[in-house]
Amino acid sequence: MRKKGRILLLDDDELIISMLSRALRKEGYETQLLHSSEMAVEKIIAWQPDMMFLDIELGEELDGLDILRMLQAERINFPVVMLTGDDSSDSAIKALRYGASDYLHKPFNVEEVKIVVDRILKNSRMQDEIDYLKRAQVEKNGQPFIGESAAIIQLLDDARKIATAGVSSILITGKSGTGKEVLARNLHHWRFAEQQGFETVPFIAINCTALPENLIEGELFGHVKGAFTDAKSDKKGVFELANGGTLLLDEIGDMRPDLQGKLLRVLEERTVRRVGGKVDLPIDVTIIASTNRDLKKLVAEGLFREDLYYRLSSFFINIPPLCERETDVIRLTEYFLQKFAQKYSKKQVKTLAKEAEELMLEYLWPGNVRELRNVIERCVVMESAPVLGVECLPLDIGGRKADSIERRKKFQILLPEEGISLEEVEREYLQLALERTNNNMTKAAKLLKVSYDVFRYQAKKYNLL
Ligand SMILES: Nc1ncnc2c1ncn2[C@@H]1O[C@H](COP(=O)(O)OP(=O)(O)OP(=O)(O)O)[C@@H](O)[C@H]1O
Ligand SMILES: [Mg+2]
């Protein structure tokens, strides 16, 4: 039979602990007994218990409290339950102050001990799980948004302003793998890092398409017991869980229309009502919505509510695709080369051969930064040479010498059968540049590589100002 947990017992009263040990073994626990404080700390640490019982009055030089403090100094992370024969609770309370999980008065009832053990081990397992998940979160939260192209520098500057201003909702758009989630976590950081107790400020991410239809509403808004068949108890939704922090609603473009309406209500009224609930609960959450779809187009097609679109898009950040940011391809390559060299303990950080770098610059990166990251990870793992050549790149990068078709795709230039007016094309680009730069003509002119005056003249000609 698999043992349920390892429990160490330290008491100078042999009768008591052998009785306790027998009872616990019968329940399926593994036990180890110690009768004196001699070398106790070393022995305890060496055996690595899941929890321990520690007698306070050991009748020796060291008593239980001394041992507890020594264990704490060693930063043990298993729960300790103190045993005491003292009728008053003084020493037991002291023990709790020193970090004990609980205490029991002797003589104790075996049933009570079983309940305590069960509860403590359950809590401790749950704590382990939480610690594990938190570690994964911390790693994700600490991820910087890498990029030094003009577009990204501007974007980060805007993003920081938006975050620190404390606005209540932000929309991030960008193709798949451009770093929307990385940016969202950075926004959260800029918004709350200065705040006391930042580690406990929640960042909750939910993918609006990942859940089955019938569960998503309860997941978002919570539900009260009995609201529907499976609602066996009250449950908080993600808005409540993210209260005081940030909620990332990923793939907002795919949210069901009825839920879009409910989301709008939450945004406007800053309250949520659980499914089946009767009260509106106030919430204070920074909502970040993200999507790789063209929301404006979805609005035009009647698939996304216009009012919600306007509500979300007052603070709007668009991450351009990677193929439009050549300097970032280089910078991100360096970053991931270093990161994965460290992760896979490769002694020296590799560099890319010139031709490989050129191919990477010409490649279109349909999977954006995610794809680049995967390519580099593979290179670092598979290659042993210090300089990574063309042959380590996957076939569709290394094999397909970027030809003019690919290059044209980058600009999405198409010449329809019936022809096209050059003026129309020009107007379209001027318009695009204005849109991308929020009507900043200096920047728009730069984007189209013309002087400010030329840009202004042209824009006027096409009635764009
Ligand atoms: N600017 C960046 N700096 C560092 N890493 C990045 C950057 N952008 C993206 N990444 C990495 O690329 C991967 C994808 O990023 P992320 O999940 O944020 O993309 P996304 O835009 O949310 O994609 P999707 O639309 O598919 O959900 C992650 O592994 C992330 O670490
Ligand atoms: Mg994402």
Short mmCIF file of C-alpha atoms and ligand atoms in Angstrom, two decimals:
data_model
loop_
_atom_site.label_atom_id
_atom_site.label_comp_id
_atom_site.label_asym_id
_atom_site.label_seq_id
_atom_site.Cartn_x
_atom_site.Cartn_y
_atom_site.Cartn_z
CA MET A 1 0.00 0.00 0.00
CA ARG A 2 1.25 3.49 -0.80
CA LYS A 3 2.08 5.33 2.39
CA LYS A 4 -0.11 8.37 3.04
CA GLY A 5 2.70 10.49 4.47
CA ARG A 6 5.83 10.41 6.61
CA ILE A 7 5.35 11.47 10.20
CA LEU A 8 8.13 11.90 12.71
CA LEU A 9 7.40 11.69 16.43
CA LEU A 10 9.74 13.08 19.08
CA ASP A 11 8.82 12.53 22.73
CA ASP A 12 10.77 11.20 25.72
CA ASP A 13 7.67 9.32 26.82
CA GLU A 14 8.08 6.07 24.92
CA LEU A 15 4.68 4.77 25.82
CA ILE A 16 2.86 7.75 24.37
CA ILE A 17 4.67 7.83 21.09
CA SER A 18 4.62 4.14 20.43
CA MET A 19 0.87 4.22 20.94
CA LEU A 20 0.55 7.21 18.65
CA SER A 21 2.85 5.64 16.10
CA ARG A 22 0.81 2.43 16.05
CA ALA A 23 -2.41 4.33 15.51
CA LEU A 24 -0.92 6.34 12.66
CA ARG A 25 0.62 3.30 10.97
CA LYS A 26 -2.76 1.63 11.09
CA GLU A 27 -4.08 4.59 9.15
CA GLY A 28 -1.43 4.05 6.48
CA TYR A 29 1.17 6.62 7.53
CA GLU A 30 4.86 5.89 7.73
CA THR A 31 6.35 6.85 11.11
CA GLN A 32 9.73 7.35 12.67
CA LEU A 33 10.31 7.69 16.41
CA LEU A 34 12.89 9.72 18.31
CA HIS A 35 13.12 9.61 22.09
CA SER A 36 15.59 12.36 22.87
CA SER A 37 16.82 15.69 21.68
CA GLU A 38 20.27 14.32 21.01
CA MET A 39 21.18 15.00 17.40
CA ALA A 40 17.46 15.46 16.88
CA VAL A 41 17.63 18.33 14.38
CA GLU A 42 20.11 16.46 12.18
CA LYS A 43 18.05 13.28 12.32
CA ILE A 44 14.81 15.09 11.58
CA ILE A 45 16.24 16.93 8.60
CA ALA A 46 17.88 13.77 7.31
CA TRP A 47 14.58 11.87 7.39
CA GLN A 48 12.61 14.64 5.63
CA PRO A 49 9.19 14.07 7.19
CA ASP A 50 5.95 15.46 5.77
CA MET A 51 5.05 16.57 9.31
CA MET A 52 6.14 15.97 12.87
CA PHE A 53 4.87 15.78 16.44
CA LEU A 54 7.22 17.42 18.91
CA ASP A 55 6.93 17.19 22.68
CA ILE A 56 7.53 20.51 24.42
CA GLU A 57 8.81 19.10 27.74
CA LEU A 58 11.66 16.77 26.87
CA GLY A 59 13.26 16.88 30.33
CA GLU A 60 16.66 17.45 28.81
CA GLU A 61 19.00 20.29 28.07
CA LEU A 62 17.03 21.16 24.97
CA ASP A 63 13.28 21.25 25.10
CA GLY A 64 10.80 21.08 22.24
CA LEU A 65 10.72 24.85 21.80
CA ASP A 66 14.51 24.94 21.34
CA ILE A 67 14.28 22.24 18.72
CA LEU A 68 11.44 24.05 16.99
CA ARG A 69 13.53 27.23 16.79
CA MET A 70 16.52 25.32 15.49
CA LEU A 71 14.35 23.75 12.80
CA GLN A 72 12.97 27.16 11.85
CA ALA A 73 16.52 28.47 11.60
CA GLU A 74 17.20 25.65 9.14
CA ARG A 75 14.16 26.85 7.18
CA ILE A 76 12.35 23.54 7.32
CA ASN A 77 9.10 23.64 5.45
CA PHE A 78 7.08 20.83 7.00
CA PRO A 79 4.40 21.42 9.64
CA VAL A 80 5.19 20.76 13.32
CA VAL A 81 2.50 19.92 15.89
CA MET A 82 3.56 20.43 19.49
CA LEU A 83 2.59 18.03 22.27
CA THR A 84 2.26 19.39 25.78
CA GLY A 85 1.47 17.98 29.19
CA ASP A 86 1.20 21.44 30.63
CA ASP A 87 -2.37 22.36 31.49
CA SER A 88 -1.84 26.00 30.81
CA SER A 89 -1.46 26.93 27.18
CA ASP A 90 1.48 29.31 27.69
CA SER A 91 4.23 27.26 26.11
CA ALA A 92 1.91 26.03 23.38
CA ILE A 93 1.05 29.57 22.41
CA LYS A 94 4.73 30.42 22.41
CA ALA A 95 5.26 27.49 20.07
CA LEU A 96 2.64 28.81 17.67
CA ARG A 97 4.47 32.10 17.71
CA TYR A 98 7.66 30.27 16.76
CA GLY A 99 5.94 28.75 13.77
CA ALA A 100 4.34 25.51 15.00
CA SER A 101 1.18 24.59 13.08
CA ASP A 102 -0.86 23.41 16.03
CA TYR A 103 -0.63 21.81 19.49
CA LEU A 104 -2.27 18.98 21.34
CA HIS A 105 -2.67 18.53 25.10
CA LYS A 106 -1.75 15.20 26.63
CA PRO A 107 -3.37 12.86 27.13
CA PHE A 108 -4.91 13.07 23.71
CA ASN A 109 -7.57 11.19 22.01
CA VAL A 110 -6.37 9.15 19.01
CA GLU A 111 -9.38 10.16 16.90
CA GLU A 112 -8.52 13.80 17.44
CA VAL A 113 -4.93 13.16 16.37
CA LYS A 114 -6.10 11.50 13.15
CA ILE A 115 -8.24 14.49 12.28
CA VAL A 116 -5.40 16.90 12.99
CA VAL A 117 -2.94 14.89 10.87
CA ASP A 118 -5.38 14.62 8.02
CA ARG A 119 -6.10 18.35 8.03
CA ILE A 120 -2.47 19.39 8.36
CA LEU A 121 -1.20 17.14 5.59
CA LYS A 122 -3.99 18.23 3.29
CA ASN A 123 -3.19 21.91 3.92
CA SER A 124 0.47 21.31 3.48
CA ARG A 125 -0.05 19.56 0.14
CA MET A 126 -2.26 22.40 -0.97
CA GLN A 127 0.42 24.88 0.10
CA ASP A 128 3.00 22.94 -1.95
CA GLU A 129 0.74 23.15 -4.96
CA ILE A 130 0.18 26.86 -4.47
CA ASP A 131 3.93 27.41 -4.12
CA TYR A 132 4.51 25.50 -7.34
CA LEU A 133 1.91 27.50 -9.26
CA LYS A 134 3.23 30.73 -7.81
CA ARG A 135 6.76 29.90 -8.92
CA ALA A 136 5.49 29.36 -12.46
CA GLN A 137 3.62 32.69 -12.24
CA VAL A 138 6.62 34.59 -10.93
CA GLU A 139 8.68 33.31 -13.84
CA LYS A 140 6.01 34.48 -16.28
CA ASN A 141 5.44 37.79 -14.51
CA GLY A 142 9.09 38.67 -14.52
CA GLN A 143 9.41 38.26 -18.28
CA PRO A 144 10.50 41.56 -19.84
CA PHE A 145 9.01 42.72 -23.13
CA ILE A 146 12.05 42.70 -25.38
CA GLY A 147 12.32 44.98 -28.40
CA GLU A 148 14.14 48.04 -29.54
CA SER A 149 12.56 48.88 -32.87
CA ALA A 150 11.13 52.38 -33.08
CA ALA A 151 7.63 50.91 -33.04
CA ILE A 152 8.25 48.95 -29.84
CA ILE A 153 10.01 51.78 -28.05
CA GLN A 154 7.02 53.99 -28.76
CA LEU A 155 4.62 51.21 -27.79
CA LEU A 156 6.35 50.59 -24.46
CA ASP A 157 6.39 54.28 -23.73
CA ASP A 158 2.63 54.54 -24.36
CA ALA A 159 1.97 51.33 -22.46
CA ARG A 160 3.82 52.54 -19.40
CA LYS A 161 1.85 55.79 -19.40
CA ILE A 162 -1.44 53.94 -19.74
CA ALA A 163 -0.54 51.53 -16.96
CA THR A 164 0.67 54.06 -14.43
CA ALA A 165 -2.33 56.31 -15.06
CA GLY A 166 -4.45 53.50 -13.64
CA VAL A 167 -7.03 53.33 -16.42
CA SER A 168 -9.73 50.75 -15.92
CA SER A 169 -9.61 48.96 -19.27
CA ILE A 170 -7.02 48.42 -21.97
CA LEU A 171 -7.24 46.65 -25.32
CA ILE A 172 -4.21 44.85 -26.77
CA THR A 173 -4.35 43.65 -30.35
CA GLY A 174 -1.73 41.82 -32.37
CA LYS A 175 -1.30 38.65 -34.37
CA SER A 176 -0.77 35.35 -32.62
CA GLY A 177 2.57 35.12 -30.82
CA THR A 178 3.35 38.85 -30.88
CA GLY A 179 3.53 38.99 -27.09
CA LYS A 180 0.09 40.19 -26.02
CA GLU A 181 0.21 38.21 -22.80
CA VAL A 182 3.79 39.26 -22.06
CA LEU A 183 2.73 42.87 -22.51
CA ALA A 184 -0.34 42.40 -20.31
CA ARG A 185 1.83 41.07 -17.49
CA ASN A 186 4.18 44.00 -17.89
CA LEU A 187 1.23 46.40 -17.74
CA HIS A 188 0.17 44.73 -14.51
CA HIS A 189 3.67 45.15 -13.15
CA TRP A 190 3.92 48.84 -14.06
CA ARG A 191 0.50 49.46 -12.59
CA PHE A 192 0.98 47.74 -9.25
CA ALA A 193 4.68 47.10 -8.55
CA GLU A 194 5.03 50.17 -6.37
CA GLN A 195 2.11 49.10 -4.27
CA GLN A 196 2.78 47.53 -0.89
CA GLY A 197 2.32 43.77 -0.95
CA PHE A 198 2.62 43.63 -4.75
CA GLU A 199 3.23 39.86 -4.66
CA THR A 200 -0.33 39.32 -3.52
CA VAL A 201 -1.98 41.61 -6.10
CA PRO A 202 -3.76 39.14 -8.38
CA PHE A 203 -3.14 38.77 -12.09
CA ILE A 204 -5.73 36.41 -13.55
CA ALA A 205 -5.78 35.39 -17.19
CA ILE A 206 -8.75 33.69 -18.78
CA ASN A 207 -9.11 32.59 -22.36
CA CYS A 208 -12.63 33.41 -23.52
CA THR A 209 -12.69 30.47 -25.95
CA ALA A 210 -10.97 27.77 -23.92
CA LEU A 211 -14.02 26.86 -21.87
CA PRO A 212 -17.16 25.04 -22.93
CA GLU A 213 -20.15 27.28 -23.64
CA ASN A 214 -22.07 26.27 -20.56
CA LEU A 215 -19.21 26.95 -18.14
CA ILE A 216 -17.83 30.23 -19.35
CA GLU A 217 -20.46 32.46 -17.80
CA GLY A 218 -20.02 30.95 -14.32
CA GLU A 219 -16.29 31.15 -14.75
CA LEU A 220 -16.44 34.85 -15.60
CA PHE A 221 -19.07 36.08 -13.21
CA GLY A 222 -19.25 33.31 -10.62
CA HIS A 223 -22.46 31.63 -9.55
CA VAL A 224 -24.51 31.00 -6.46
CA LYS A 225 -25.36 27.54 -5.23
CA GLY A 226 -28.18 26.03 -7.23
CA ALA A 227 -27.96 28.56 -10.11
CA PHE A 228 -27.76 25.57 -12.46
CA THR A 229 -27.49 21.81 -12.08
CA ASP A 230 -23.76 21.66 -11.53
CA ALA A 231 -23.62 24.65 -9.22
CA LYS A 232 -23.19 22.66 -6.01
CA SER A 233 -21.83 25.60 -4.04
CA ASP A 234 -21.20 29.32 -4.36
CA LYS A 235 -18.29 30.16 -6.60
CA LYS A 236 -16.37 33.33 -7.29
CA GLY A 237 -15.85 34.31 -10.91
CA VAL A 238 -12.62 35.69 -12.33
CA PHE A 239 -13.72 39.30 -11.85
CA GLU A 240 -13.98 38.70 -8.13
CA LEU A 241 -10.76 36.68 -8.04
CA ALA A 242 -8.88 39.47 -9.80
CA ASN A 243 -10.32 42.15 -7.51
CA GLY A 244 -7.70 44.74 -6.63
CA GLY A 245 -5.52 43.56 -9.53
CA THR A 246 -5.64 42.74 -13.22
CA LEU A 247 -7.89 40.52 -15.28
CA LEU A 248 -6.70 39.50 -18.75
CA LEU A 249 -9.56 38.50 -21.02
CA ASP A 250 -7.75 36.73 -23.83
CA GLU A 251 -9.36 36.19 -27.25
CA ILE A 252 -12.05 38.73 -26.51
CA GLY A 253 -12.95 38.77 -30.21
CA ASP A 254 -14.40 35.29 -29.82
CA MET A 255 -16.62 36.08 -26.87
CA ARG A 256 -20.28 35.20 -27.23
CA PRO A 257 -22.54 38.22 -27.95
CA ASP A 258 -24.68 37.78 -24.82
CA LEU A 259 -21.54 37.71 -22.70
CA GLN A 260 -20.22 40.79 -24.48
CA GLY A 261 -23.31 42.60 -23.21
CA LYS A 262 -22.72 41.39 -19.68
CA LEU A 263 -19.07 42.37 -19.87
CA LEU A 264 -20.04 45.85 -20.97
CA ARG A 265 -22.32 46.13 -17.97
CA VAL A 266 -19.48 45.13 -15.64
CA LEU A 267 -17.19 47.70 -17.25
CA GLU A 268 -19.71 50.48 -16.94
CA GLU A 269 -21.08 49.75 -13.53
CA ARG A 270 -17.96 48.29 -11.97
CA THR A 271 -19.99 45.61 -10.26
CA VAL A 272 -20.58 41.94 -10.96
CA ARG A 273 -23.54 39.80 -10.20
CA ARG A 274 -23.00 36.08 -9.84
CA VAL A 275 -25.17 33.85 -12.01
CA GLY A 276 -28.36 33.32 -9.99
CA GLY A 277 -27.27 35.99 -7.51
CA LYS A 278 -29.28 38.89 -6.21
CA VAL A 279 -26.59 41.35 -5.19
CA ASP A 280 -24.18 43.43 -7.23
CA LEU A 281 -20.68 43.06 -5.85
CA PRO A 282 -18.39 46.05 -6.35
CA ILE A 283 -15.14 45.28 -8.13
CA ASP A 284 -11.99 47.25 -8.70
CA VAL A 285 -10.14 45.50 -11.50
CA THR A 286 -7.91 46.64 -14.35
CA ILE A 287 -9.33 44.81 -17.32
CA ILE A 288 -7.03 44.01 -20.21
CA ALA A 289 -8.76 42.55 -23.23
CA SER A 290 -6.66 41.02 -25.97
CA THR A 291 -7.33 39.57 -29.37
CA ASN A 292 -5.55 38.57 -32.55
CA ARG A 293 -8.64 39.34 -34.59
CA ASP A 294 -9.59 42.58 -36.27
CA LEU A 295 -12.24 43.86 -33.86
CA LYS A 296 -13.23 46.74 -36.09
CA LYS A 297 -14.00 44.29 -38.86
CA LEU A 298 -15.93 42.08 -36.44
CA VAL A 299 -17.96 45.14 -35.46
CA ALA A 300 -18.68 45.86 -39.13
CA GLU A 301 -19.78 42.26 -39.58
CA GLY A 302 -22.06 42.50 -36.58
CA LEU A 303 -20.09 39.93 -34.61
CA PHE A 304 -18.76 42.25 -31.97
CA ARG A 305 -20.77 44.85 -30.10
CA GLU A 306 -19.90 48.32 -31.19
CA ASP A 307 -20.52 49.86 -27.76
CA LEU A 308 -18.17 47.35 -26.15
CA TYR A 309 -15.57 48.01 -28.83
CA TYR A 310 -15.63 51.74 -28.11
CA ARG A 311 -15.58 51.15 -24.37
CA LEU A 312 -12.50 48.92 -24.67
CA SER A 313 -10.61 50.81 -27.31
CA SER A 314 -10.13 54.13 -25.56
CA PHE A 315 -6.78 52.75 -24.43
CA PHE A 316 -5.61 50.66 -27.26
CA ILE A 317 -2.22 49.09 -27.95
CA ASN A 318 -1.46 47.27 -31.19
CA ILE A 319 1.65 45.09 -31.33
CA PRO A 320 2.94 45.03 -34.90
CA PRO A 321 3.85 41.67 -36.41
CA LEU A 322 7.48 40.63 -36.09
CA CYS A 323 8.22 40.85 -39.82
CA GLU A 324 7.67 44.60 -39.63
CA ARG A 325 10.38 44.99 -37.01
CA GLU A 326 13.71 43.84 -38.29
CA THR A 327 15.78 45.17 -35.41
CA ASP A 328 13.63 43.17 -33.04
CA VAL A 329 14.32 39.95 -34.92
CA ILE A 330 18.00 40.48 -34.14
CA ARG A 331 17.45 41.64 -30.57
CA LEU A 332 15.04 38.83 -29.74
CA THR A 333 17.39 36.29 -31.32
CA GLU A 334 20.20 37.46 -29.03
CA TYR A 335 17.88 37.41 -26.07
CA PHE A 336 16.63 33.88 -26.67
CA LEU A 337 20.11 32.57 -27.54
CA GLN A 338 21.29 33.75 -24.16
CA LYS A 339 18.20 32.61 -22.32
CA PHE A 340 18.27 29.07 -23.71
CA ALA A 341 22.04 28.74 -23.41
CA GLN A 342 21.48 29.34 -19.71
CA LYS A 343 18.47 27.07 -19.45
CA TYR A 344 20.23 24.15 -21.16
CA SER A 345 23.58 24.83 -19.47
CA LYS A 346 25.39 25.39 -22.74
CA LYS A 347 28.74 26.81 -21.74
CA GLN A 348 29.01 29.49 -24.32
CA VAL A 349 26.26 31.58 -25.76
CA LYS A 350 26.04 30.93 -29.45
CA THR A 351 25.84 33.46 -32.22
CA LEU A 352 24.14 33.24 -35.58
CA ALA A 353 26.14 33.08 -38.79
CA LYS A 354 25.62 36.06 -41.06
CA GLU A 355 23.68 34.16 -43.74
CA ALA A 356 21.43 32.62 -41.10
CA GLU A 357 20.72 36.05 -39.73
CA GLU A 358 19.89 37.33 -43.20
CA LEU A 359 17.43 34.52 -43.75
CA MET A 360 15.83 35.22 -40.43
CA LEU A 361 15.41 38.85 -41.43
CA GLU A 362 13.77 37.93 -44.70
CA TYR A 363 11.50 35.31 -43.24
CA LEU A 364 7.92 36.40 -42.57
CA TRP A 365 7.48 34.84 -39.13
CA PRO A 366 3.78 33.93 -39.37
CA GLY A 367 4.00 32.68 -35.77
CA ASN A 368 5.79 35.89 -34.73
CA VAL A 369 7.92 35.93 -31.55
CA ARG A 370 6.60 32.56 -30.38
CA GLU A 371 7.91 30.98 -33.58
CA LEU A 372 11.25 32.76 -33.31
CA ARG A 373 11.60 31.63 -29.72
CA ASN A 374 10.94 28.01 -30.70
CA VAL A 375 13.39 28.15 -33.59
CA ILE A 376 16.14 29.47 -31.34
CA GLU A 377 15.38 26.99 -28.59
CA ARG A 378 15.73 24.15 -31.07
CA CYS A 379 18.98 25.55 -32.45
CA VAL A 380 20.49 25.86 -28.98
CA VAL A 381 19.48 22.33 -28.02
CA MET A 382 20.47 20.58 -31.25
CA GLU A 383 23.64 22.34 -32.32
CA SER A 384 27.03 21.97 -30.74
CA ALA A 385 28.99 24.43 -32.89
CA PRO A 386 29.47 27.90 -31.40
CA VAL A 387 28.22 29.63 -34.54
CA LEU A 388 24.80 28.56 -35.72
CA GLY A 389 24.64 28.29 -39.46
CA VAL A 390 21.82 28.14 -41.98
CA GLU A 391 21.56 24.37 -41.59
CA CYS A 392 20.24 24.63 -38.04
CA LEU A 393 17.25 26.69 -39.14
CA PRO A 394 14.04 24.82 -39.93
CA LEU A 395 13.40 24.11 -43.59
CA ASP A 396 10.83 26.79 -44.20
CA ILE A 397 13.29 29.44 -43.08
CA GLY A 398 16.58 28.03 -44.30
CA GLY A 399 15.27 26.19 -47.34
CA ARG A 400 13.10 28.83 -48.88
CA LYS A 401 15.46 31.57 -49.94
CA ALA A 402 13.23 34.55 -49.48
CA ASP A 403 12.21 35.44 -52.95
CA SER A 404 10.39 38.41 -54.29
CA ILE A 405 6.99 36.82 -53.79
CA GLU A 406 7.66 36.51 -50.10
CA ARG A 407 8.98 40.01 -49.97
CA ARG A 408 5.87 41.33 -51.63
CA LYS A 409 3.64 39.44 -49.28
CA LYS A 410 5.23 41.46 -46.52
CA PHE A 411 3.61 44.53 -48.03
CA GLN A 412 0.57 42.59 -49.18
CA ILE A 413 0.85 44.12 -52.66
CA LEU A 414 -1.62 42.63 -55.07
CA LEU A 415 -2.23 43.70 -58.60
CA PRO A 416 -5.82 42.80 -59.48
CA GLU A 417 -6.65 41.59 -62.99
CA GLU A 418 -8.56 44.73 -63.77
CA GLY A 419 -5.67 46.90 -62.58
CA ILE A 420 -5.59 49.44 -59.78
CA SER A 421 -5.18 53.19 -59.52
CA LEU A 422 -1.77 54.15 -58.23
CA GLU A 423 -3.33 57.14 -56.53
CA GLU A 424 -5.66 54.87 -54.63
CA VAL A 425 -2.69 52.83 -53.42
CA GLU A 426 -0.92 55.98 -52.35
CA ARG A 427 -3.96 57.25 -50.51
CA GLU A 428 -4.34 53.91 -48.75
CA TYR A 429 -0.75 53.99 -47.47
CA LEU A 430 -1.05 57.58 -46.29
CA GLN A 431 -4.23 56.67 -44.46
CA LEU A 432 -2.61 53.59 -42.91
CA ALA A 433 0.37 55.59 -41.71
CA LEU A 434 -1.93 58.14 -40.08
CA GLU A 435 -3.94 55.43 -38.39
CA ARG A 436 -0.88 53.62 -37.10
CA THR A 437 0.55 56.82 -35.63
CA ASN A 438 -2.67 58.16 -34.22
CA ASN A 439 -2.62 61.01 -36.72
CA ASN A 440 0.87 62.09 -35.76
CA MET A 441 2.10 63.47 -39.07
CA THR A 442 5.77 63.62 -38.09
CA LYS A 443 5.73 59.91 -37.31
CA ALA A 444 3.54 59.05 -40.27
CA ALA A 445 5.95 60.84 -42.60
CA LYS A 446 8.83 58.88 -41.07
CA LEU A 447 7.00 55.62 -41.62
CA LEU A 448 6.63 56.39 -45.32
CA LYS A 449 10.17 57.72 -45.50
CA VAL A 450 9.20 61.14 -46.83
CA SER A 451 9.66 64.59 -45.35
CA TYR A 452 7.00 66.14 -43.19
CA ASP A 453 6.16 68.66 -45.89
CA VAL A 454 5.76 66.06 -48.59
CA PHE A 455 3.55 64.01 -46.33
CA ARG A 456 1.39 66.96 -45.41
CA TYR A 457 1.01 67.99 -48.99
CA GLN A 458 -0.03 64.51 -50.08
CA ALA A 459 -2.37 63.97 -47.16
CA LYS A 460 -4.08 67.24 -47.93
CA LYS A 461 -4.38 66.33 -51.56
CA TYR A 462 -6.32 63.20 -50.61
CA ASN A 463 -8.41 65.01 -48.03
CA LEU A 464 -7.04 63.00 -45.16
CA LEU A 465 -6.48 65.84 -42.73
N1 LIG B 1 8.57 41.13 -26.83
C1 LIG B 1 8.82 39.93 -26.31
N2 LIG B 1 9.85 39.71 -25.49
C2 LIG B 1 10.11 38.50 -25.00
N3 LIG B 1 9.38 37.41 -25.27
C3 LIG B 1 8.33 37.55 -26.06
C4 LIG B 1 7.99 38.81 -26.63
N4 LIG B 1 6.89 38.65 -27.37
C5 LIG B 1 6.56 37.35 -27.30
N5 LIG B 1 7.41 36.67 -26.51
C6 LIG B 1 7.40 35.23 -26.26
O1 LIG B 1 6.62 34.65 -27.30
C7 LIG B 1 5.70 33.71 -26.79
C8 LIG B 1 4.28 34.10 -27.11
O2 LIG B 1 3.93 35.28 -26.41
P1 LIG B 1 2.45 35.55 -25.91
O3 LIG B 1 1.86 34.31 -25.34
O4 LIG B 1 2.48 36.78 -25.07
O5 LIG B 1 1.77 35.85 -27.32
P2 LIG B 1 0.26 36.22 -27.65
O6 LIG B 1 0.29 37.46 -28.46
O7 LIG B 1 -0.54 36.25 -26.40
O8 LIG B 1 -0.15 35.01 -28.60
P3 LIG B 1 -1.62 34.32 -28.84
O9 LIG B 1 -2.42 35.29 -29.65
O10 LIG B 1 -1.28 33.11 -29.62
O11 LIG B 1 -2.19 34.06 -27.51
C9 LIG B 1 5.98 33.61 -25.32
O12 LIG B 1 6.79 32.51 -25.13
C10 LIG B 1 6.72 34.87 -24.98
O13 LIG B 1 7.63 34.61 -23.99
MG MG B 2 -2.03 34.98 -25.73
#
